[in-house]
mmCIF file of C-alpha atoms in Angstrom:
data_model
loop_
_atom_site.group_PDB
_atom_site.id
_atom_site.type_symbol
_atom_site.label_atom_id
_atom_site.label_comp_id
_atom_site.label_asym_id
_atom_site.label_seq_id
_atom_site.Cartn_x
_atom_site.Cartn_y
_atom_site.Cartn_z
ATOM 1 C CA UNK A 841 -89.791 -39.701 18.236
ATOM 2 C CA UNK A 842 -93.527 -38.436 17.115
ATOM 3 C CA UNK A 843 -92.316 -38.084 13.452
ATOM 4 C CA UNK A 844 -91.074 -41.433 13.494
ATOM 5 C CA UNK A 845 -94.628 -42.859 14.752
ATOM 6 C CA UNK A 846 -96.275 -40.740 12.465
ATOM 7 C CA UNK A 847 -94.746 -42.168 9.646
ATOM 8 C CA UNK A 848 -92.266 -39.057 8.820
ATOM 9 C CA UNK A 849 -89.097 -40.722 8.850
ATOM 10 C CA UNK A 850 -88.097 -44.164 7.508
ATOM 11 C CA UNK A 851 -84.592 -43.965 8.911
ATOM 12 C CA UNK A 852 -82.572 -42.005 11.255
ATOM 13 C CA UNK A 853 -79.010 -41.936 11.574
ATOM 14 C CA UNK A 854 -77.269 -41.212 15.257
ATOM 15 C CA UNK A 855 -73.725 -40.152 14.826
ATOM 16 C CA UNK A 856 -71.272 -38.130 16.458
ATOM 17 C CA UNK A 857 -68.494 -35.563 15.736
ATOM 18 C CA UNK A 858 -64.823 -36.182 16.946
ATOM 19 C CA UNK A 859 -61.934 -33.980 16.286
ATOM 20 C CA UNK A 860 -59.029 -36.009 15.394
ATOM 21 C CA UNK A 861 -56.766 -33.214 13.812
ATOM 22 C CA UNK A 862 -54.148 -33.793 11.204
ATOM 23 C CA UNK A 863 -55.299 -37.488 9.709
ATOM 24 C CA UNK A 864 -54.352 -39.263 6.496
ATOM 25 C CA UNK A 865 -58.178 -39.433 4.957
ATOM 26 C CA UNK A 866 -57.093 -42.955 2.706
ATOM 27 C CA UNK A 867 -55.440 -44.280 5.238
ATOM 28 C CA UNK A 868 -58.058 -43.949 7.959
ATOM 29 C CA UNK A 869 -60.753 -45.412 5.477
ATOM 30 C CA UNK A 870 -58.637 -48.154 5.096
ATOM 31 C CA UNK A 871 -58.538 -49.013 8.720
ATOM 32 C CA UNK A 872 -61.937 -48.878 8.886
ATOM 33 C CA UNK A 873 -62.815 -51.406 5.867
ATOM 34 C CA UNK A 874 -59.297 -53.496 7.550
ATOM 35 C CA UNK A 875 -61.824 -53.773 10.129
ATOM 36 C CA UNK A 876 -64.827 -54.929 8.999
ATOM 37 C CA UNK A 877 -65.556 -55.552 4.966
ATOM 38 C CA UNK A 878 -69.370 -55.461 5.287
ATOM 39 C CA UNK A 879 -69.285 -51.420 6.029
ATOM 40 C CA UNK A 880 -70.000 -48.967 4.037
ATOM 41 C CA UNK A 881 -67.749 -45.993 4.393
ATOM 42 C CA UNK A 882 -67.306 -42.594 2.897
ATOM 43 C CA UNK A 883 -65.628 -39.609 2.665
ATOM 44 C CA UNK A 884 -66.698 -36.029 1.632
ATOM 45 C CA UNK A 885 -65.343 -32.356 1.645
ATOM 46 C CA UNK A 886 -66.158 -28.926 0.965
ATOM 47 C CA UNK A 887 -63.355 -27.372 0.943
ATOM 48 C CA UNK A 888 -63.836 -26.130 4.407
ATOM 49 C CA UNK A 889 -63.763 -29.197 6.284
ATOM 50 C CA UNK A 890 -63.680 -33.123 5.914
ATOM 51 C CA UNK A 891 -65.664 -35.695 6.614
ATOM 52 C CA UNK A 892 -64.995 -39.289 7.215
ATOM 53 C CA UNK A 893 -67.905 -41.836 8.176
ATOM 54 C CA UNK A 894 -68.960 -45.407 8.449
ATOM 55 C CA UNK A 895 -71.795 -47.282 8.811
ATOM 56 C CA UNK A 896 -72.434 -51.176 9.603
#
């Protein structure tokens, strides 16, 4: 919270992780823009491990 009031940080984004195992990654984007056509949504993997997000 200090490095906000001190001007540090313009933004901060709260999220949290959820383990949904074996998901279709298109299909669950789609849901979410089904949803709600003003978010923006994304997808992004390293090989390793994907990640899907939105954000109102």
């Amino acid at each position: 919270m200090e490095r906000i009031r001190a001007g540090e940080l313009l933004q901060v984004v709260l999220s949290r992780r959820i383990y949904l195992g074996q998901v279709d990654p298109f299909s669950t984007l789609s849901r979410y823009m089904e949803g709600d056509r003003s978010l923006y949504v994304y997808m992004y993997s390293d090989g390793k491990r994907l990640i899907l997000g939105s954000s109102p």
